Coordinates of C-alpha atoms and ligand atoms in Angstrom, one line a residue:
X29 CA -15.8 2.7 -21.1
X30 CA -12.8 4.7 -23.0
X31 CA -12.6 7.8 -21.0
X32 CA -12.2 9.2 -17.5
X33 CA -14.9 12.0 -16.9
X34 CA -15.0 14.2 -14.2
X35 CA -17.6 17.6 -13.9
X36 CA -15.2 20.5 -13.8
X37 CA -16.9 21.7 -10.4
X38 CA -15.9 18.6 -9.0
X39 CA -13.8 18.5 -5.9
X40 CA -11.0 16.2 -7.7
X41 CA -10.5 18.5 -10.2
X42 CA -9.6 21.6 -7.9
X43 CA -6.0 22.6 -8.0
X44 CA -4.7 21.4 -4.5
X45 CA -6.0 17.8 -5.1
X46 CA -3.3 15.4 -6.5
X47 CA -3.3 12.4 -8.6
X48 CA -0.5 10.3 -8.8
X49 CA 0.4 6.6 -9.5
X50 CA 2.0 4.1 -7.3
X51 CA 4.7 1.4 -7.5
X52 CA 6.8 -0.5 -4.9
X53 CA 10.6 -1.4 -4.8
X54 CA 10.5 -5.1 -4.9
X55 CA 7.5 -5.4 -7.5
X56 CA 9.6 -3.2 -10.3
X57 CA 13.0 -3.2 -9.6
X58 CA 15.2 -5.9 -10.4
X59 CA 19.1 -5.8 -9.6
X60 CA 18.9 -7.8 -7.1
X61 CA 22.9 -7.8 -7.2
X62 CA 22.9 -4.2 -6.4
X63 CA 21.4 -4.9 -2.8
X64 CA 21.1 -7.7 0.1
X65 CA 18.8 -10.2 0.1
X66 CA 15.0 -9.5 1.5
X67 CA 12.3 -12.0 2.6
X68 CA 10.5 -12.1 -0.6
X69 CA 13.9 -13.3 -2.1
X70 CA 13.4 -16.3 -0.1
X71 CA 9.8 -16.9 0.0
X72 CA 10.0 -16.7 -3.7
X73 CA 12.3 -20.0 -3.2
X74 CA 9.9 -21.6 -1.3
X75 CA 7.8 -24.4 -3.5
X76 CA 4.5 -23.3 -4.4
X77 CA 4.4 -20.2 -2.5
X78 CA 4.3 -18.1 -5.6
X79 CA 1.4 -19.1 -8.4
X80 CA 3.9 -19.1 -11.3
X81 CA 7.0 -20.0 -9.7
X82 CA 8.5 -16.2 -10.6
X83 CA 10.4 -13.9 -8.2
X84 CA 11.9 -10.4 -8.3
X85 CA 15.2 -10.8 -9.9
X86 CA 14.3 -9.2 -12.8
X87 CA 10.4 -7.7 -12.5
X88 CA 10.3 -4.6 -14.5
X89 CA 14.0 -3.5 -14.4
X90 CA 13.1 -0.4 -13.2
X91 CA 16.5 0.0 -11.7
X92 CA 17.7 0.1 -15.5
X93 CA 15.0 1.7 -17.2
X94 CA 14.1 4.4 -14.5
X95 CA 14.6 7.2 -16.9
X96 CA 12.0 5.5 -19.6
X97 CA 9.5 4.7 -16.2
X98 CA 9.6 8.7 -15.2
X99 CA 9.0 9.7 -18.9
X100 CA 5.9 7.7 -18.4
X101 CA 5.0 9.5 -15.5
X102 CA 5.2 13.1 -17.6
X103 CA 3.0 11.4 -20.4
X104 CA 0.5 10.3 -17.6
X105 CA 0.4 14.3 -16.4
X106 CA 0.6 13.3 -13.0
X107 CA 1.6 15.7 -10.4
X108 CA 2.6 12.9 -7.7
X109 CA 4.5 9.0 -7.5
X110 CA 4.2 6.9 -4.5
X111 CA 7.4 4.9 -4.4
X112 CA 9.1 2.8 -2.1
X113 CA 12.7 2.5 -1.0
X114 CA 14.1 -0.6 -0.5
X115 CA 15.7 -1.2 3.1
X116 CA 18.2 -3.7 1.5
X117 CA 19.3 -1.6 -1.0
X118 CA 19.9 1.5 1.1
X119 CA 21.3 -0.1 4.5
X120 CA 24.3 -2.1 5.4
X121 CA 24.0 -5.0 7.6
X122 CA 25.5 -2.9 10.2
X123 CA 23.0 -0.4 9.8
X124 CA 24.7 2.0 7.8
X125 CA 24.0 3.7 4.4
X126 CA 25.1 1.7 1.7
X127 CA 25.9 5.0 -0.9
X128 CA 25.3 3.5 -4.0
X129 CA 22.1 2.2 -3.2
X130 CA 21.2 5.4 -1.9
X131 CA 22.3 7.1 -4.9
X132 CA 19.7 5.4 -7.3
X133 CA 16.8 6.7 -5.0
X134 CA 18.9 10.2 -4.8
X135 CA 19.1 10.8 -8.6
X136 CA 15.5 9.0 -9.7
X137 CA 14.0 12.0 -6.6
X138 CA 16.2 14.4 -8.1
X139 CA 14.6 13.8 -12.0
X140 CA 11.1 14.1 -10.3
X141 CA 11.6 17.2 -8.7
X142 CA 13.1 18.7 -11.6
X143 CA 9.8 17.7 -13.4
X144 CA 7.3 18.9 -10.4
X145 CA 6.4 15.5 -9.7
X146 CA 5.6 15.5 -6.2
X147 CA 7.4 12.6 -4.5
X148 CA 5.8 10.1 -1.8
X149 CA 8.0 7.6 0.0
X150 CA 7.0 4.7 1.6
X151 CA 9.6 3.5 4.1
X152 CA 8.7 -0.1 4.1
X153 CA 6.6 -2.1 1.2
X154 CA 7.3 -5.7 2.9
X155 CA 10.9 -6.2 1.9
X156 CA 12.4 -6.6 5.1
X157 CA 15.8 -7.3 4.8
X158 CA 16.6 -11.0 5.5
X159 CA 19.6 -11.0 8.1
X160 CA 16.7 -9.5 10.1
X161 CA 14.2 -12.1 9.4
X162 CA 17.2 -14.5 10.6
X163 CA 16.9 -13.0 13.9
X164 CA 13.2 -13.1 14.0
X165 CA 12.1 -10.9 11.8
X166 CA 8.8 -8.7 13.0
X167 CA 8.8 -11.1 15.8
X168 CA 11.8 -9.6 17.4
X169 CA 11.2 -6.1 19.5
X170 CA 14.6 -5.0 18.1
X171 CA 13.4 -5.5 14.4
X172 CA 11.6 -2.2 15.4
X173 CA 14.6 -0.4 16.6
X174 CA 16.4 -1.4 13.8
X175 CA 13.4 0.1 11.7
X176 CA 13.7 3.5 13.2
X177 CA 17.4 3.6 12.7
X178 CA 16.8 3.0 8.8
X179 CA 14.1 5.6 8.9
X180 CA 16.5 7.8 10.6
X181 CA 19.7 7.4 8.4
X182 CA 17.5 7.7 5.2
X183 CA 15.2 10.8 6.0
X184 CA 17.9 12.4 7.4
X185 CA 19.8 12.3 3.6
X186 CA 16.7 12.4 1.3
X187 CA 15.4 15.4 3.6
X188 CA 12.7 17.7 1.7
X189 CA 13.2 16.4 -1.5
X190 CA 10.1 14.5 -0.5
X191 CA 6.7 15.8 -0.2
X192 CA 6.0 13.1 2.2
X193 CA 6.9 9.8 4.0
X194 CA 4.9 7.2 5.0
X195 CA 6.2 4.7 7.3
X196 CA 4.5 1.5 6.5
X197 CA 2.7 0.1 3.7
X198 CA -0.6 -2.1 4.9
X199 CA 0.9 -3.5 8.1
X200 CA -2.1 -5.6 8.1
X201 CA -0.3 -7.4 4.9
X202 CA 3.1 -8.1 6.6
X203 CA 1.7 -9.0 9.9
X204 CA -1.6 -11.2 8.9
X205 CA -0.7 -12.4 5.5
X206 CA 3.3 -12.6 6.3
X207 CA 3.1 -14.1 10.2
X208 CA -0.6 -15.5 10.9
X209 CA -1.6 -17.1 7.6
X210 CA 1.7 -17.2 5.9
X211 CA 0.8 -16.4 2.3
X212 CA 3.0 -14.1 2.3
X213 CA 7.1 -13.5 3.0
X214 CA 8.4 -14.8 5.6
X215 CA 5.5 -17.5 5.4
X216 CA 5.0 -17.9 9.2
X217 CA 1.8 -18.9 10.9
X218 CA -0.2 -18.8 13.9
X219 CA -2.3 -15.9 15.2
X220 CA -0.1 -15.5 18.2
X221 CA 2.9 -14.5 15.8
X222 CA 0.6 -12.4 13.5
X223 CA -0.5 -10.4 16.3
X224 CA 3.2 -10.1 17.6
X225 CA 4.2 -8.8 14.4
X226 CA 1.5 -5.9 14.0
X227 CA 2.7 -4.7 17.6
X228 CA 5.8 -4.3 16.5
X229 CA 5.2 -3.1 13.2
X230 CA 3.0 -0.4 14.9
X231 CA 6.0 0.4 17.3
X232 CA 8.1 0.7 14.8
X233 CA 6.2 3.3 12.9
X234 CA 5.6 5.0 16.7
X235 CA 9.8 4.9 17.2
X236 CA 10.3 6.5 13.7
X237 CA 7.8 9.0 13.4
X238 CA 9.0 11.9 15.8
X239 CA 13.1 11.0 14.4
X240 CA 11.4 11.8 10.5
X241 CA 9.6 15.3 11.9
X242 CA 12.9 15.9 13.3
X243 CA 14.9 15.2 10.1
X244 CA 11.8 16.7 7.7
X245 CA 9.8 19.5 9.8
X246 CA 8.5 20.5 6.4
X247 CA 7.4 16.9 4.9
X248 CA 4.1 15.2 5.8
X249 CA 4.6 12.0 7.7
X250 CA 2.1 9.3 8.1
X251 CA 1.3 5.7 7.2
X252 CA -0.4 3.9 4.7
X253 CA -3.3 1.1 5.8
X254 CA -5.5 -0.9 3.5
X255 CA -9.0 -1.0 4.1
X256 CA -11.2 -4.3 3.3
X257 CA -14.8 -3.0 4.4
X258 CA -16.9 -5.9 6.3
X259 CA -20.3 -6.6 5.4
X260 CA -22.5 -9.1 7.5
X261 CA -23.6 -11.9 5.0
X262 CA -27.4 -11.7 6.3
X263 CA -28.6 -9.5 9.0
X264 CA -29.4 -12.3 11.9
X265 CA -27.7 -10.8 14.8
X266 CA -25.0 -13.2 15.0
X267 CA -23.5 -12.3 11.4
X268 CA -23.6 -8.8 12.1
X269 CA -21.9 -9.4 15.6
X270 CA -19.3 -11.2 13.6
X271 CA -18.7 -9.2 11.2
X272 CA -18.2 -6.3 13.7
X273 CA -15.4 -8.8 15.1
X274 CA -13.8 -9.0 11.6
X275 CA -13.6 -5.8 11.1
X276 CA -12.1 -5.0 14.5
X277 CA -9.7 -7.6 13.7
X278 CA -8.7 -7.0 9.9
X279 CA -9.2 -3.1 9.9
X280 CA -9.3 -1.5 13.1
X281 CA -6.6 -3.5 14.8
X282 CA -4.4 -1.2 12.8
X283 CA -6.2 2.0 13.0
X284 CA -7.2 2.7 16.4
X285 CA -3.9 2.3 17.9
X286 CA -2.5 5.0 15.7
X287 CA -5.5 7.2 16.2
X288 CA -6.2 6.6 20.0
X289 CA -3.4 4.4 21.4
X290 CA -5.8 1.1 22.4
X291 CA -6.4 -1.9 20.3
X292 CA -10.1 -2.6 19.6
X293 CA -12.5 -4.7 21.8
X294 CA -11.8 -7.9 19.8
X295 CA -8.5 -7.5 21.8
X296 CA -10.1 -8.9 24.8
X297 CA -11.4 -11.9 23.1
X298 CA -8.2 -13.5 22.4
X299 CA -6.9 -16.2 24.6
X300 CA -4.0 -14.7 26.8
X301 CA -1.4 -17.2 24.8
X302 CA -2.8 -14.9 21.4
X303 CA -2.1 -11.4 22.7
X304 CA 0.8 -9.7 21.8
X305 CA 3.4 -9.1 24.4
X306 CA 3.1 -5.2 24.8
X307 CA 5.5 -3.2 27.1
X308 CA 4.6 -0.1 29.1
X309 CA 4.7 3.1 27.4
X310 CA 4.0 1.4 23.6
X311 CA 0.9 2.5 23.0
X312 CA 1.7 6.4 23.8
X313 CA 4.9 5.4 21.3
X314 CA 2.3 4.1 18.8
X315 CA 0.0 7.1 19.2
X316 CA 1.9 9.5 17.3
X317 CA 0.0 12.5 15.8
X318 CA -0.5 11.9 11.9
X319 CA 0.1 14.5 9.2
X320 CA -2.3 12.2 6.6
X321 CA -3.7 8.5 6.6
X322 CA -2.9 6.7 3.7
X323 CA -5.7 4.5 2.4
X324 CA -5.4 2.0 0.2
X325 CA -8.9 0.6 -1.3
X326 CA -9.8 -2.6 -3.6
X327 CA -12.6 -4.1 -2.4
X328 CA -15.1 -5.5 0.2
X329 CA -15.7 -8.8 2.0
X330 CA -18.9 -10.9 3.8
X331 CA -18.7 -12.4 6.8
X332 CA -21.0 -14.3 9.1
X333 CA -20.8 -16.4 12.9
X334 CA -18.2 -18.4 13.4
X335 CA -18.6 -22.1 13.0
X336 CA -15.8 -23.1 15.5
X337 CA -14.9 -21.6 19.1
X338 CA -11.5 -21.0 17.5
X339 CA -12.9 -18.6 15.2
X340 CA -14.1 -14.8 15.7
X341 CA -16.3 -15.1 12.4
X342 CA -16.6 -17.0 8.9
X343 CA -15.2 -15.0 6.0
X344 CA -16.9 -15.6 3.0
X345 CA -15.7 -15.9 -1.2
X346 CA -15.9 -12.7 -3.0
X347 CA -19.4 -12.2 -4.8
X348 CA -19.6 -10.6 -8.4
X349 CA -18.9 -8.9 -10.3
X350 CA -14.8 -9.4 -9.8
X351 CA -11.8 -8.4 -11.2
X352 CA -9.0 -10.9 -12.7
X353 CA -7.7 -11.7 -9.4
X354 CA -11.2 -12.3 -8.1
X355 CA -12.2 -9.1 -5.6
X356 CA -15.5 -8.1 -5.7
X357 CA -15.8 -4.7 -7.8
X358 CA -18.1 -2.5 -5.1
X359 CA -17.1 1.1 -5.3
X360 CA -19.9 1.9 -2.8
X361 CA -17.8 0.7 0.0
X362 CA -15.2 3.2 -0.3
X363 CA -17.7 5.9 0.3
X364 CA -19.5 3.9 3.1
X365 CA -15.7 3.4 4.8
X366 CA -14.9 6.9 4.5
X367 CA -18.0 8.3 5.8
X368 CA -18.2 5.7 8.7
X369 CA -14.3 6.2 9.8
X370 CA -14.9 10.3 9.9
X371 CA -17.9 9.5 12.1
X372 CA -16.1 7.2 14.7
X373 CA -12.6 8.7 14.4
X374 CA -10.8 12.2 14.4
X375 CA -9.1 11.8 11.0
X376 CA -6.2 13.2 9.8
X377 CA -6.4 14.3 6.3
X378 CA -6.5 11.4 4.1
X379 CA -4.6 10.3 0.6
X380 CA -5.8 7.4 -1.4
X381 CA -2.6 5.7 -1.6
X382 CA -3.6 2.4 -4.0
X383 CA -6.9 1.8 -5.8
X384 CA -7.0 0.1 -8.8
X385 CA -8.0 -3.5 -10.8
X386 CA -6.0 -6.3 -12.0
X387 CA -7.5 -7.2 -15.4
X388 CA -7.1 -9.7 -17.8
X389 CA -5.2 -7.7 -20.5
X390 CA -4.7 -8.2 -24.0
X391 CA -1.7 -6.6 -26.0
X392 CA -3.2 -6.6 -29.8
X393 CA -2.0 -4.4 -32.5
X394 CA -0.1 -2.6 -29.9
X395 CA -3.0 -1.6 -27.8
X396 CA -4.7 -2.9 -24.9
X397 CA -8.5 -1.9 -24.7
X398 CA -8.6 -2.3 -20.7
X399 CA -12.1 -0.6 -20.8
X400 CA -13.2 -2.8 -17.8
X401 CA -10.3 -1.1 -15.5
X402 CA -11.4 2.5 -16.7
X403 CA -14.9 2.1 -15.4
X404 CA -13.4 0.4 -12.7
X405 CA -11.8 3.7 -12.0
X406 CA -14.7 5.8 -13.0
X407 CA -16.8 4.1 -10.4
X408 CA -14.4 4.8 -7.5
X409 CA -13.8 8.1 -8.6
X410 CA -17.4 8.7 -8.2
X411 CA -18.0 7.2 -5.2
X412 CA -14.7 9.0 -3.8
X413 CA -16.2 12.5 -4.7
X414 CA -19.4 11.5 -2.8
X415 CA -17.6 11.1 0.1
X416 CA -15.9 14.3 -0.3
X417 CA -19.3 16.1 -1.0
X418 CA -20.4 14.6 2.5
X419 CA -17.5 16.2 4.1
X420 CA -14.4 14.0 4.3
X421 CA -11.0 15.3 3.7
X422 CA -9.6 13.8 1.1
X423 CA -6.2 15.2 -0.6
X424 CA -5.3 13.2 -3.4
X425 CA -5.2 9.9 -5.3
X426 CA -2.9 7.4 -6.5
X427 CA -3.5 4.9 -9.0
X428 CA -2.0 1.3 -8.4
X429 CA -0.3 0.8 -10.7
X430 CA 2.0 2.8 -13.1
X431 CA 2.8 -0.7 -14.7
X432 CA 2.5 -4.3 -14.3
X433 CA 4.7 -6.0 -12.2
X434 CA 5.1 -8.9 -9.4
X435 CA 2.1 -9.3 -8.1
X436 CA 3.4 -11.0 -4.8
X437 CA 2.3 -14.4 -4.5
X438 CA 0.6 -14.5 -7.8
X439 CA 3.6 -13.4 -9.4
X440 CA 3.3 -12.2 -12.7
X441 CA -0.2 -13.7 -13.4
X442 CA -1.9 -10.5 -12.6
X443 CA -1.7 -7.1 -14.1
X444 CA -2.4 -3.9 -12.3
X445 CA -0.4 -1.5 -14.3
X446 CA -1.9 1.5 -16.4
X447 CA 0.8 0.6 -18.2
X448 CA 1.5 -2.7 -19.9
X449 CA 4.7 -4.5 -19.5
X450 CA 6.1 -7.1 -21.9
X451 CA 8.5 -9.4 -19.3
X452 CA 10.3 -10.9 -21.9
X453 CA 11.2 -7.9 -24.0
X454 CA 10.3 -5.3 -21.1
X455 CA 8.5 -2.9 -23.5
X456 CA 6.1 -0.8 -22.3
X457 CA 3.0 0.1 -23.9
X458 CA 0.1 2.6 -22.5
X459 CA -3.0 0.9 -22.0
X460 CA -6.3 2.4 -22.2
X461 CA -6.8 3.2 -18.8
X462 CA -3.5 5.3 -19.3
X463 CA -4.6 7.5 -22.6
X464 CA -8.1 8.1 -20.4
X465 CA -5.7 9.2 -17.2
X466 CA -3.8 10.9 -19.5
X467 CA -6.5 13.0 -21.0
X468 CA -8.5 13.7 -17.7
X469 CA -5.0 15.0 -16.2
X470 CA -4.8 17.3 -18.9
X471 CA -7.9 18.7 -18.7
X472 CA -7.6 19.1 -15.2
X473 CA -4.0 20.8 -15.6
X474 CA -6.0 23.5 -18.3
X475 CA -8.9 24.0 -15.8
X476 CA -6.4 25.3 -13.2
X477 CA -4.0 27.2 -15.2
Ligands
LIG519 O1 0.3 -5.2 -5.6 C1 -0.4 -4.9 -4.1 C2 0.5 -3.5 -3.2 O2 2.0 -4.0 -3.7 C3 0.0 -3.3 -1.9 N1 -1.2 -3.3 -2.2 C4 -2.2 -3.8 -3.2 C5 -1.8 -4.1 -4.2 C6 -2.6 -5.4 -5.3 O3 -2.2 -6.4 -4.7

């Protein structure tokens, strides 16, 4: 498939629905001399941690090439750009603003404002300052207060130059991948540690939200969660029950405290020693009104009953068809997820803040014919459209990612970009998927003139 197609009457083609692309600081910026070290700098030095033993020292050289990258956004015809701020770039170890670091974002945001590209800022996309990790990182309750101070100082300065703030991107990844199974920075393990990190991240969100609102009363404030819908391997009751536990442990552990101020029932299945320490009042702090919920969606997973008494469920390998990173392509899980969440919760408006696919791209004759990625996008846009027609309120969609970048533990081996990056020369090339977005968004613009 070479092009993206939506009917002019589709809710996605209406004026108020926004389309954008997303990136994050550590994955694209490089320029490590312009900031303090973060946990990913340290984790990348751990032998075997990163598939190709790479790191974020150069990445896409976005700090040097940001003007060229903003031109790419213009070429794509997007009306919004989701970026993240690097905490170790904009703050000193004393908890004050680092003016030169903040200046980088101020000039970038000013240019996006001039071009009428709405700016969606994520305050934490995994690059915790290393000095805070040395004091315990997200296992230390004080880190939640350090985050609130960072959020206060940055939002006070950026104010309403921004259309939306997200406190965190994917707390699941920071807590579970980073502190429970150890495949992401800082590489700590243990259920107690994963659950405690998650609680402190949620607490940090809750502490920061009223501050962001006070500093920027006209800016949307929310959070971005990733959802991997859980499906039973069979319809036998043990597998179905295990799937419910998996969903609570992986997905609802983050959403339910935010919306209802409680952890899901699976909390009570954990031994006391694995439960997080929760102070009186924490759950009320966490349950702040949200202007929006950012949803990152890529794939689904299958579950069956646990095979040992320490586990809650058995997680299965992805089934085909798969993207290059090995994740199943199953767009209907997006539609089902939205409908199920809307039935179960009193949801704020939703933005899809990430959706996309790693594919085995080949640059040949100056072109990347990523028709597989175009097909992925098309099928997910249709699933989203179906959810919206069924009544779910979704206000926008961001493709992951503007350009190929550092894909965490996979290093530079997985390409998610609409724009191909040659990591030797730093040359950018629009892939076929970028051209497809460009054409679709041009049509949308003309329709709404
Ligand atoms: O690259 C990541 C991003 O940083 C967070 N969400 C998932 C993407 C693909 O793995």
